[in-house]
mmCIF file with all atom_site columns, C-alpha atoms in Angstrom:
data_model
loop_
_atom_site.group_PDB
_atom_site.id
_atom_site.type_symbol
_atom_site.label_atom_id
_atom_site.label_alt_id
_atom_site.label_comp_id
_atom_site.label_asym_id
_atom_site.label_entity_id
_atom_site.label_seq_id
_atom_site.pdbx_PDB_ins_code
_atom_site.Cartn_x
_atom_site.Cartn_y
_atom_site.Cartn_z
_atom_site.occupancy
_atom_site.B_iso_or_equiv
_atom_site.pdbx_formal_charge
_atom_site.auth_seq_id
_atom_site.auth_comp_id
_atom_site.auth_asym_id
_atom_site.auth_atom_id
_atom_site.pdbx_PDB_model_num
ATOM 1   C CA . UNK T 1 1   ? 4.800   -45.261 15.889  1.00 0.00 ? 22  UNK T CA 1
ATOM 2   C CA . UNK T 1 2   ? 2.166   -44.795 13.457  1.00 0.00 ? 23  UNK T CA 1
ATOM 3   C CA . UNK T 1 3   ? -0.374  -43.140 15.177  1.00 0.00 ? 24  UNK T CA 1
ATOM 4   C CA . UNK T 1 4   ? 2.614   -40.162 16.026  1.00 0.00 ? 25  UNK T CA 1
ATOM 5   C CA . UNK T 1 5   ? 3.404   -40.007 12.614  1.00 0.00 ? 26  UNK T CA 1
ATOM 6   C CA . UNK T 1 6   ? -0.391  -39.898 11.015  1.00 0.00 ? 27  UNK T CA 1
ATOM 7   C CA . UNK T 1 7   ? -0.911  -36.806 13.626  1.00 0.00 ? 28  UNK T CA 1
ATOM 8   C CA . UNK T 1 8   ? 2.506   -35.143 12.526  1.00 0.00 ? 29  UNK T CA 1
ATOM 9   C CA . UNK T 1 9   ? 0.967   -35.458 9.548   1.00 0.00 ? 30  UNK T CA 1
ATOM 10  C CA . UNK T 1 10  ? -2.139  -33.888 10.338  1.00 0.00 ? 31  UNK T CA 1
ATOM 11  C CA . UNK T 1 11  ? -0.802  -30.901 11.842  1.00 0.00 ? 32  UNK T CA 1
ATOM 12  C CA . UNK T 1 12  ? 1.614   -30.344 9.024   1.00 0.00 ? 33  UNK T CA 1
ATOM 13  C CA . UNK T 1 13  ? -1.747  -29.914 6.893   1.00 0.00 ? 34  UNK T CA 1
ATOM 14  C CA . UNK T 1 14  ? -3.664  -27.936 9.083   1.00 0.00 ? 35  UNK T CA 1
ATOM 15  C CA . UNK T 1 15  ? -0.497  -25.373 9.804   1.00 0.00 ? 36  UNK T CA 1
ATOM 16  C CA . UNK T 1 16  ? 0.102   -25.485 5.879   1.00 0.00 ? 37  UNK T CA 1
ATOM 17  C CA . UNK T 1 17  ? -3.709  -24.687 5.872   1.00 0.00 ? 38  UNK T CA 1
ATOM 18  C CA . UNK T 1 18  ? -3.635  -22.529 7.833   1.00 0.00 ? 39  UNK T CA 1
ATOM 19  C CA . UNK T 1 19  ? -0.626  -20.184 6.385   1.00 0.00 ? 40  UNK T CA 1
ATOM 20  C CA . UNK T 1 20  ? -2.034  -20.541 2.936   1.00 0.00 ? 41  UNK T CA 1
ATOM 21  C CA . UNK T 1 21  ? -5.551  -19.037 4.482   1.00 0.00 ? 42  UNK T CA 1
ATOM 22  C CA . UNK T 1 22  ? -4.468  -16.662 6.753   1.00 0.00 ? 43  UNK T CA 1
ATOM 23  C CA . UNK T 1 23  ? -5.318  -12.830 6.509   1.00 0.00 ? 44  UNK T CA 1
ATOM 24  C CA . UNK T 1 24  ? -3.316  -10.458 4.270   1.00 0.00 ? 45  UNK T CA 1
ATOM 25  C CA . UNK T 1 25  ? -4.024  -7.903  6.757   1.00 0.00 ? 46  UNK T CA 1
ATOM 26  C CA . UNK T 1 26  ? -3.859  -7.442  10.397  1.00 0.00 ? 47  UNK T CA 1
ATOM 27  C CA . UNK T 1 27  ? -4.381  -4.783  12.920  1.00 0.00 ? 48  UNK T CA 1
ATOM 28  C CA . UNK T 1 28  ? -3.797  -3.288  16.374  1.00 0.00 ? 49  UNK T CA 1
ATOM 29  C CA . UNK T 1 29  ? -5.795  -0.955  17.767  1.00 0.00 ? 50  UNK T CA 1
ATOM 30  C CA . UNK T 1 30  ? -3.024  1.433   18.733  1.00 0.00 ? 51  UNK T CA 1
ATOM 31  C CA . UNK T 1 31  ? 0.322   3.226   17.450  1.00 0.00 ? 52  UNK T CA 1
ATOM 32  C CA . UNK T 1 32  ? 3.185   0.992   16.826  1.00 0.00 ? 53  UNK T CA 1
ATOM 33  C CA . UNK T 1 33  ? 6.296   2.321   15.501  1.00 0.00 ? 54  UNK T CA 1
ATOM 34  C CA . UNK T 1 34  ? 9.128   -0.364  14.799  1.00 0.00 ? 55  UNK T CA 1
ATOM 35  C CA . UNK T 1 35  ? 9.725   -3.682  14.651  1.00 0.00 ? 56  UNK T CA 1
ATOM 36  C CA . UNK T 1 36  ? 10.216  -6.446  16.669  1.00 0.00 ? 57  UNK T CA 1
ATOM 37  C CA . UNK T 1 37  ? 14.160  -7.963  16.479  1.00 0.00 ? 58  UNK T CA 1
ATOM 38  C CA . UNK T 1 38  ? 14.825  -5.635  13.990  1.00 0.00 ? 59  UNK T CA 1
ATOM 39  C CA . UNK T 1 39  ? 16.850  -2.352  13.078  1.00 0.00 ? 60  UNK T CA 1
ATOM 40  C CA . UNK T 1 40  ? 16.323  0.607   10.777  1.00 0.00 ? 61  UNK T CA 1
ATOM 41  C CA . UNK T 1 41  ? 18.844  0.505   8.252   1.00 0.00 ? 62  UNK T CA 1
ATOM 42  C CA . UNK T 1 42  ? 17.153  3.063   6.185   1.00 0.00 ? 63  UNK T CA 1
ATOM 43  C CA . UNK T 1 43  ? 15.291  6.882   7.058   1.00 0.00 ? 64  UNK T CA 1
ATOM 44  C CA . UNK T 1 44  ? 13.061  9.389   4.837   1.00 0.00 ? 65  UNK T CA 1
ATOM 45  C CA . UNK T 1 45  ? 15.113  12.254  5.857   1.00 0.00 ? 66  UNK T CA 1
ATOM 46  C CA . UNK T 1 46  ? 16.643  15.278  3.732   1.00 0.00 ? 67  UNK T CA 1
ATOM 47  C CA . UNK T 1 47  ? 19.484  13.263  1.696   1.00 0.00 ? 68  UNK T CA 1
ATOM 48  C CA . UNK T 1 48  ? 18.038  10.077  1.874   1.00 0.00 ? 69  UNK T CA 1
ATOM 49  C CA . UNK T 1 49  ? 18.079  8.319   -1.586  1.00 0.00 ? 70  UNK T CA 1
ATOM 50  C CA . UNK T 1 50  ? 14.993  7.244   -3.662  1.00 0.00 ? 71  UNK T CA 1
ATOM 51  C CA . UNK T 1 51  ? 14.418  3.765   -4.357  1.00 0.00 ? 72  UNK T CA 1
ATOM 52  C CA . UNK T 1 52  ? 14.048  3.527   -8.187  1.00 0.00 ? 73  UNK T CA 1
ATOM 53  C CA . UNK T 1 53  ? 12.449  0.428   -9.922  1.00 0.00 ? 74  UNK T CA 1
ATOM 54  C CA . UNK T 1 54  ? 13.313  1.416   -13.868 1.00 0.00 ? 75  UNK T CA 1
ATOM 55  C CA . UNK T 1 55  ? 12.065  -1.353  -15.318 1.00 0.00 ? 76  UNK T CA 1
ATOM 56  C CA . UNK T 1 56  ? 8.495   -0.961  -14.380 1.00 0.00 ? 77  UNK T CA 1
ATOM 57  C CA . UNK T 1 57  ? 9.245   3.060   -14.040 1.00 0.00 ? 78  UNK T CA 1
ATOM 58  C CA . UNK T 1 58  ? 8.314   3.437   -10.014 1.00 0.00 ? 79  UNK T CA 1
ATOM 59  C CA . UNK T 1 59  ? 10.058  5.134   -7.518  1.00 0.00 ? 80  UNK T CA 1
ATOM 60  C CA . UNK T 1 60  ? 9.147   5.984   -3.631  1.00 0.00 ? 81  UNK T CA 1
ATOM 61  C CA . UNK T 1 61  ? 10.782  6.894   -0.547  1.00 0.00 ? 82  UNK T CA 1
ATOM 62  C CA . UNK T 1 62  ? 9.424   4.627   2.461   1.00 0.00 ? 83  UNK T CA 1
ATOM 63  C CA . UNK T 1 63  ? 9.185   6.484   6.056   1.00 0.00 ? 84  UNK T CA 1
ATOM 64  C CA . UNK T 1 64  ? 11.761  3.803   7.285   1.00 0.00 ? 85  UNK T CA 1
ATOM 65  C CA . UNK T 1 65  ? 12.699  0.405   6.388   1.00 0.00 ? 86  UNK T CA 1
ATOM 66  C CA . UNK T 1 66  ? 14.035  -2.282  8.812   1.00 0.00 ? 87  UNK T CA 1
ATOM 67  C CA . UNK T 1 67  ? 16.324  -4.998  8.577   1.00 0.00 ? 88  UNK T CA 1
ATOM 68  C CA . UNK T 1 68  ? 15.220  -7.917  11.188  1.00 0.00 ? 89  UNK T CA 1
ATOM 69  C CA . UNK T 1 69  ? 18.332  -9.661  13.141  1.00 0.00 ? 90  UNK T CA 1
ATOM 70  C CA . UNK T 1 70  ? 18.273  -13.366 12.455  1.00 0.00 ? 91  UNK T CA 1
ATOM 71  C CA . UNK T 1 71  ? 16.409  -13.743 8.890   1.00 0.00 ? 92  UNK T CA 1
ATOM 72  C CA . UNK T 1 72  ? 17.341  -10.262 7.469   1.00 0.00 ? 93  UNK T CA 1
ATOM 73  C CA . UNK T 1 73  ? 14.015  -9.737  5.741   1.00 0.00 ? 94  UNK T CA 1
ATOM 74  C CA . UNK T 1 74  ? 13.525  -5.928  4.860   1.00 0.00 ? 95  UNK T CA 1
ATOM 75  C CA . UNK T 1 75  ? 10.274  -4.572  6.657   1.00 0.00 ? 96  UNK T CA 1
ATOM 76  C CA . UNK T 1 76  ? 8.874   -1.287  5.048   1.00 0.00 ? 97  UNK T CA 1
ATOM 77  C CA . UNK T 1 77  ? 6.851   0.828   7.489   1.00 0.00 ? 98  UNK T CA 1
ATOM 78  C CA . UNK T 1 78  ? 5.231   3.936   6.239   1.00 0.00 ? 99  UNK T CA 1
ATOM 79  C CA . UNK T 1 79  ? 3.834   6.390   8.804   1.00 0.00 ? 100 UNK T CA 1
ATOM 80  C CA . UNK T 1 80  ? 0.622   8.470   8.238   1.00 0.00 ? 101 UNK T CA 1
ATOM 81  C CA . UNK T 1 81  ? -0.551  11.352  10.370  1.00 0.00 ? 102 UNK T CA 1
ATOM 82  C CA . UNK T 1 82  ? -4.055  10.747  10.281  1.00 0.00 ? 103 UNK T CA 1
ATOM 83  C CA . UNK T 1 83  ? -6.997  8.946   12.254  1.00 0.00 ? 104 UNK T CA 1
ATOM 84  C CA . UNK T 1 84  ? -9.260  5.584   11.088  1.00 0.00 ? 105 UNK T CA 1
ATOM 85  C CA . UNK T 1 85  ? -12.713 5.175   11.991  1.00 0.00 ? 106 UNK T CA 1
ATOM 86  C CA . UNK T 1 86  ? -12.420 2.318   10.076  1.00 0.00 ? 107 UNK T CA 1
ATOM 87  C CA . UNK T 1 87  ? -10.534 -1.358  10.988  1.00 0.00 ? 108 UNK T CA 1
ATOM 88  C CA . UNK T 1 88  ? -9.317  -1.046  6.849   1.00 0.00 ? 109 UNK T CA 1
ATOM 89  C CA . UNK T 1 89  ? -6.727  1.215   5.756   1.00 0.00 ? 110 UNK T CA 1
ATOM 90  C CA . UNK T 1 90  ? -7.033  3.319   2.862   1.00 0.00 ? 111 UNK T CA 1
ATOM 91  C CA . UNK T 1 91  ? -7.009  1.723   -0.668  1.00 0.00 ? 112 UNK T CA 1
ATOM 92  C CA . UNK T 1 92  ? -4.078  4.463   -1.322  1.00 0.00 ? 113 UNK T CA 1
ATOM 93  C CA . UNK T 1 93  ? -2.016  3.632   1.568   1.00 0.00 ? 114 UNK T CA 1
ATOM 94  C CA . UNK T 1 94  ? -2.480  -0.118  0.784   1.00 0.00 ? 115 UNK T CA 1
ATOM 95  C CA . UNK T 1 95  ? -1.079  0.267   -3.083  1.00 0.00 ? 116 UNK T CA 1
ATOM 96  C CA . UNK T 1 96  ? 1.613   2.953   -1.441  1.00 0.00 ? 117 UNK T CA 1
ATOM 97  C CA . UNK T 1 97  ? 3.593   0.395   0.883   1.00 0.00 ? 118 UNK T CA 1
ATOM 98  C CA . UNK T 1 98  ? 2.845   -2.297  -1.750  1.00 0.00 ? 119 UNK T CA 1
ATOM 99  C CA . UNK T 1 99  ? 5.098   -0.235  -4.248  1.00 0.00 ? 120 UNK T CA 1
ATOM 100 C CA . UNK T 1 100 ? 7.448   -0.256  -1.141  1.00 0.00 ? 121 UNK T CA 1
ATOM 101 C CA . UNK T 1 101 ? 7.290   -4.107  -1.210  1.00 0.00 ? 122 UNK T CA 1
ATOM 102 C CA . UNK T 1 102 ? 8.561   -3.763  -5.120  1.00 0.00 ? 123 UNK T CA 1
ATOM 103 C CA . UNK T 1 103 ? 11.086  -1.104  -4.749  1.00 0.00 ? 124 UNK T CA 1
ATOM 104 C CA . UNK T 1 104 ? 12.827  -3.063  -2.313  1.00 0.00 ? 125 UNK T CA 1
ATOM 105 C CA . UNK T 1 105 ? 12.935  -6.363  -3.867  1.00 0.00 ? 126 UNK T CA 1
ATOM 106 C CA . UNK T 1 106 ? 14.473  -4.065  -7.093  1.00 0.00 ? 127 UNK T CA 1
ATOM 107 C CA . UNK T 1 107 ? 16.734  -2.405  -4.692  1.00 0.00 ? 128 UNK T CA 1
ATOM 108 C CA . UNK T 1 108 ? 17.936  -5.054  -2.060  1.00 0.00 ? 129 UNK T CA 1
ATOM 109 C CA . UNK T 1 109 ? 17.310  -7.878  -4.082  1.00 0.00 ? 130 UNK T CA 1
ATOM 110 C CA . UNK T 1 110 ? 14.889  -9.486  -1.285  1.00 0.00 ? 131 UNK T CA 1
ATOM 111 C CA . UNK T 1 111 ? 11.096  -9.681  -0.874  1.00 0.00 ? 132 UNK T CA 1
ATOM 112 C CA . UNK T 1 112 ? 9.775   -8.497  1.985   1.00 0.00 ? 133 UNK T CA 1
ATOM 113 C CA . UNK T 1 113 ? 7.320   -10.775 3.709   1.00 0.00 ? 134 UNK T CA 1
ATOM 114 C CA . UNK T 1 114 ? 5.270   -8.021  4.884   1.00 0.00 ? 135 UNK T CA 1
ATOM 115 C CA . UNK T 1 115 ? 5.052   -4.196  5.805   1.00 0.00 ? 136 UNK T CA 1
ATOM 116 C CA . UNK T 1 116 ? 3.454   -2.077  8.635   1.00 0.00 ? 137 UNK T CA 1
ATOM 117 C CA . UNK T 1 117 ? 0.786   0.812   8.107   1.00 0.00 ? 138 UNK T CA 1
ATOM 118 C CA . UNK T 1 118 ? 0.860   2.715   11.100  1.00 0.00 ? 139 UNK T CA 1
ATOM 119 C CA . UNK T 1 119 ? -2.196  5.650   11.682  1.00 0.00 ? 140 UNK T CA 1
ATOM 120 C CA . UNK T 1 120 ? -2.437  7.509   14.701  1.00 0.00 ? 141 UNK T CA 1
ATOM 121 C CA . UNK T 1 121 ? -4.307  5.301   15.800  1.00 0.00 ? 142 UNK T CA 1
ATOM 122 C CA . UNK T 1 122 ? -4.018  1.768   14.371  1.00 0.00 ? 143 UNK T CA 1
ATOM 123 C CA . UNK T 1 123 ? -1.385  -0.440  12.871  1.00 0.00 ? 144 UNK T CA 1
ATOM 124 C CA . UNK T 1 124 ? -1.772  -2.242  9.833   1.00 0.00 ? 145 UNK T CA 1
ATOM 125 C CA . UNK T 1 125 ? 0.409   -5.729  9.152   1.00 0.00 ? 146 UNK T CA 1
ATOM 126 C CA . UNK T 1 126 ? 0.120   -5.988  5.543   1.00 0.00 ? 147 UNK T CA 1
ATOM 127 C CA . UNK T 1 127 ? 1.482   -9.137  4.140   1.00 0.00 ? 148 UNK T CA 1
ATOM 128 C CA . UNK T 1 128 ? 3.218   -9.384  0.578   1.00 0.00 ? 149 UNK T CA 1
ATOM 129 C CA . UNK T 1 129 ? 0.966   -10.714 -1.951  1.00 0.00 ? 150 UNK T CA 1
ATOM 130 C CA . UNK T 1 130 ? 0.994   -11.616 -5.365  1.00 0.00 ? 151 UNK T CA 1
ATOM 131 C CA . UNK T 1 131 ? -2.635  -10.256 -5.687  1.00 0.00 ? 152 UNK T CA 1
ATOM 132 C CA . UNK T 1 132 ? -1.552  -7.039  -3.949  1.00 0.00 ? 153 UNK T CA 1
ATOM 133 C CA . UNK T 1 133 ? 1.423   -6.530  -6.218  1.00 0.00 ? 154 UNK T CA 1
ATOM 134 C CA . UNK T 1 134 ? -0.604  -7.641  -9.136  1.00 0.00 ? 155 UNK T CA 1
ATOM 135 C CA . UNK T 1 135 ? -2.973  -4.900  -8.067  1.00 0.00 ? 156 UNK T CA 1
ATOM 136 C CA . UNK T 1 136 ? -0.407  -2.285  -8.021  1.00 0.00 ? 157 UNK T CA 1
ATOM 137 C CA . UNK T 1 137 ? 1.241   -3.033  -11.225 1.00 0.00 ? 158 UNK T CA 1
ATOM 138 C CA . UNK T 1 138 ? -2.641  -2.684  -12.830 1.00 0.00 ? 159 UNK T CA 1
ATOM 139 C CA . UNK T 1 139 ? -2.993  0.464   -11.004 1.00 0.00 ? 160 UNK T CA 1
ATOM 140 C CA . UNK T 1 140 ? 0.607   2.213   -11.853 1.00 0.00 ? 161 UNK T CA 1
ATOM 141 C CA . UNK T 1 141 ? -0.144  0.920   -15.698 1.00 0.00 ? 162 UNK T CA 1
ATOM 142 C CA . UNK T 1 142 ? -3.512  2.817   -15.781 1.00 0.00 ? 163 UNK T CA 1
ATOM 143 C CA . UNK T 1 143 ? -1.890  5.625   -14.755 1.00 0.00 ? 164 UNK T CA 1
ATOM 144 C CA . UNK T 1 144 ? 1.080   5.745   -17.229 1.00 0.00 ? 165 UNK T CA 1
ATOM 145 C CA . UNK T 1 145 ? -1.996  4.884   -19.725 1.00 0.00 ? 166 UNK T CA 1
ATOM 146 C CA . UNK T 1 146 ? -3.670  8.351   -18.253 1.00 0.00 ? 167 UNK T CA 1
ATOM 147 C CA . UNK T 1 147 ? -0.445  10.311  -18.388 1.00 0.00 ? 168 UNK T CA 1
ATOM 148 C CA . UNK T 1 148 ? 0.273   9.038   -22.000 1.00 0.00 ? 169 UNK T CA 1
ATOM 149 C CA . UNK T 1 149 ? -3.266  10.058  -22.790 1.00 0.00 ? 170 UNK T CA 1
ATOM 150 C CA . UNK T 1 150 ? -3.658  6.211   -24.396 1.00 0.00 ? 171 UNK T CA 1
ATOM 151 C CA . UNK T 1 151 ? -7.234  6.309   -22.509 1.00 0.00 ? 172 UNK T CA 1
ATOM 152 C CA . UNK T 1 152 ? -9.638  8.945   -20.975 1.00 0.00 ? 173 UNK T CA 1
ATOM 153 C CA . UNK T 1 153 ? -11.327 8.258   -17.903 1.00 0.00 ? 174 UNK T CA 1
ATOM 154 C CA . UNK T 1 154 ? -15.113 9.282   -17.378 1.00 0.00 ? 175 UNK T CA 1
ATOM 155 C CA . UNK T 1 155 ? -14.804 10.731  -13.978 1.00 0.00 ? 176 UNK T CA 1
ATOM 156 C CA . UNK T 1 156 ? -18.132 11.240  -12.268 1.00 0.00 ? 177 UNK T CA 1
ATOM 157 C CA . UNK T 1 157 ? -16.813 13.003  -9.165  1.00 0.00 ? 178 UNK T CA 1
ATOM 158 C CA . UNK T 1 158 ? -17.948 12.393  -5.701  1.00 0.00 ? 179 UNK T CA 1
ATOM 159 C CA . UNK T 1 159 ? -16.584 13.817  -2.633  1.00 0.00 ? 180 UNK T CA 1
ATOM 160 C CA . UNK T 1 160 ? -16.765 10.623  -0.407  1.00 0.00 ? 181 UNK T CA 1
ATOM 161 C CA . UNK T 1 161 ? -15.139 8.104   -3.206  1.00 0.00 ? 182 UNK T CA 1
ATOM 162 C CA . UNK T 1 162 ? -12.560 10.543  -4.505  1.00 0.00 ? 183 UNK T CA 1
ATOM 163 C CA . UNK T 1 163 ? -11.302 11.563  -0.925  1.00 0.00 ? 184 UNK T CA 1
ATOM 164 C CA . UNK T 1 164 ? -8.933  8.854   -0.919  1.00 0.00 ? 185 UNK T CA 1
ATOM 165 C CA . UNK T 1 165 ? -8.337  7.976   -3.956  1.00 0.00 ? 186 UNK T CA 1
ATOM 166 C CA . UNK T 1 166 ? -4.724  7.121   -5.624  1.00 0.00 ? 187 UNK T CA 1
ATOM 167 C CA . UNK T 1 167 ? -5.598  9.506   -8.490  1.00 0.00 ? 188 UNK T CA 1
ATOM 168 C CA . UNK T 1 168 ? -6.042  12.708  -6.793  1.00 0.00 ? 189 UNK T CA 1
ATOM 169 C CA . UNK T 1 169 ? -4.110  15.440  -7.171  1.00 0.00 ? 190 UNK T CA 1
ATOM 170 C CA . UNK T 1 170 ? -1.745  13.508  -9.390  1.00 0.00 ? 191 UNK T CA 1
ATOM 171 C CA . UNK T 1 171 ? -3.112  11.982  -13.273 1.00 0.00 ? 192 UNK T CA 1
ATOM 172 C CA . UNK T 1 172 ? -6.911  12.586  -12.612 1.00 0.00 ? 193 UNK T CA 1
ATOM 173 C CA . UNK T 1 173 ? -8.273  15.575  -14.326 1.00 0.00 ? 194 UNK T CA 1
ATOM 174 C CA . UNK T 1 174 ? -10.758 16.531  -11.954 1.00 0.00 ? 195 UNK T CA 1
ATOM 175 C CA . UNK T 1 175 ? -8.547  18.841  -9.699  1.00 0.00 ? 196 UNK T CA 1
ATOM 176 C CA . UNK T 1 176 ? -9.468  21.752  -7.964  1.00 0.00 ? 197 UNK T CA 1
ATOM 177 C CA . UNK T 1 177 ? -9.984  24.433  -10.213 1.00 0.00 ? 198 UNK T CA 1
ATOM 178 C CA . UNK T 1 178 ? -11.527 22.514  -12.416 1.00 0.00 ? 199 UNK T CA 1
ATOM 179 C CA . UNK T 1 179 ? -14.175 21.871  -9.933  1.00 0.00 ? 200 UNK T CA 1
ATOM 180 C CA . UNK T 1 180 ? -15.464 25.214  -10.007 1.00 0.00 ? 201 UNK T CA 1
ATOM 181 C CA . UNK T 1 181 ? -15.360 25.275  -13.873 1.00 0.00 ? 202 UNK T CA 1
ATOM 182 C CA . UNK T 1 182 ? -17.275 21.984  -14.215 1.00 0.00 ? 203 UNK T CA 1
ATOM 183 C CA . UNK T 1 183 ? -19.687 23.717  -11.769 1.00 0.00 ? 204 UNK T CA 1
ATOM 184 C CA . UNK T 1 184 ? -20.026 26.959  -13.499 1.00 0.00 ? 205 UNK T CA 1
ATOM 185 C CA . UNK T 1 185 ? -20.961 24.987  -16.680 1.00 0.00 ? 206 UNK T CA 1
ATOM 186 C CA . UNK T 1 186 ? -23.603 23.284  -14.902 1.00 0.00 ? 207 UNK T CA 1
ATOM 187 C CA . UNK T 1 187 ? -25.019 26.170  -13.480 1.00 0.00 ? 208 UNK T CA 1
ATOM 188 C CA . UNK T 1 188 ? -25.008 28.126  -17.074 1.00 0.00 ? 209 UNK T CA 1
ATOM 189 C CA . UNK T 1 189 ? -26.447 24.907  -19.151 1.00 0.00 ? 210 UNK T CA 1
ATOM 190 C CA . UNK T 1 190 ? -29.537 25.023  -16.668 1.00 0.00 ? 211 UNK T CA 1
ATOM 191 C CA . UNK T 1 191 ? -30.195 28.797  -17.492 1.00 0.00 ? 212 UNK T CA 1
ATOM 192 C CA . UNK T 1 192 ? -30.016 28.471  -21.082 1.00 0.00 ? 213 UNK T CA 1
#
């Protein structure tokens, strides 16, 4: 009787192990819209409403959310039209479904346990972490810091960082136009 309790034991511990060390983010190597024993209760169509955290000041509208059968854990999945070379998402994307994650617990009241990425051509399983959220909530206060001009960022633009970053286009200074500008300076301090 021992020995069967001793290895129930053990197992416990390496499962528990095993859960506590597995990775916060999977993948598939192919498109995979949906999920499994689940059903969308909620569409990003015209009319759809925004999820609205006002406490923290976020809002979003996830591609779809789903509500699985026998648990009833809400699943956020947010669709993006593009291709990865890479087996990583984008740092953007990541922080974008992770505001999902935080918008619904506002919303619904639950946490979801995870979320699905899906590219053209991969599918991300991104589990919901406390350092994940904890990232986001740094991120979304640096840029209500930006907007609120409490700090200035030194931006030393560079095509293959700022690509994908959350900032562009949105609180970063360094937009378009002002590309050419900054150029133009350049290019009239080096004649002087």
């Amino acid at each position: 009787m021992e020995p069967i309790i001793g290895g129930l034991i053990l197992s416990s511990i390496i499962m528990g192990i095993f859960y506590i060390f597995r990775p916060a983010i999977t993948y598939k190597n192919k498109k995979q819209l949906g999920v499994a024993r689940a059903s969308a209760i909620y569409l990003d169509e015209k009319g759809s409403k925004m999820l609205i955290d006002y406490t923290l000041g976020l809002q979003g509208k996830p591609d779809m959310i789903f509500e699985t059968w026998i648990l009833k854990h809400y699943i956020p999945l947010e669709i993006k039209s593009g291709k990865l070379k890479e087996d990583w998402p984008h740092q953007g994307d990541l922080y974008q479904l992770a505001t999902y994650f935080i918008l619904i617990e506002s919303v619904y009241g639950k946490r979801p346990p995870y979320g699905k990425l899906v590219y053209s051509n991969k599918t991300f399983k991104v589990r919901n972490t406390a350092k994940l959220r904890n990232e986001v909530l740094a991120v979304a206060g640096q840029m209500r810091d930006m907007l609120e001009d409490k700090i200035e960022i030194k931006v030393q633009p560079d095509y293959i960082k700022c690509r994908h970053c959350v900032c562009k286009d949105t609180v970063c200074k360094w937009t378009e136009g002002e590309r050419k500008c900054s150029s133009k300076k350049k290019k009239q301090t080096k004649v002087k």
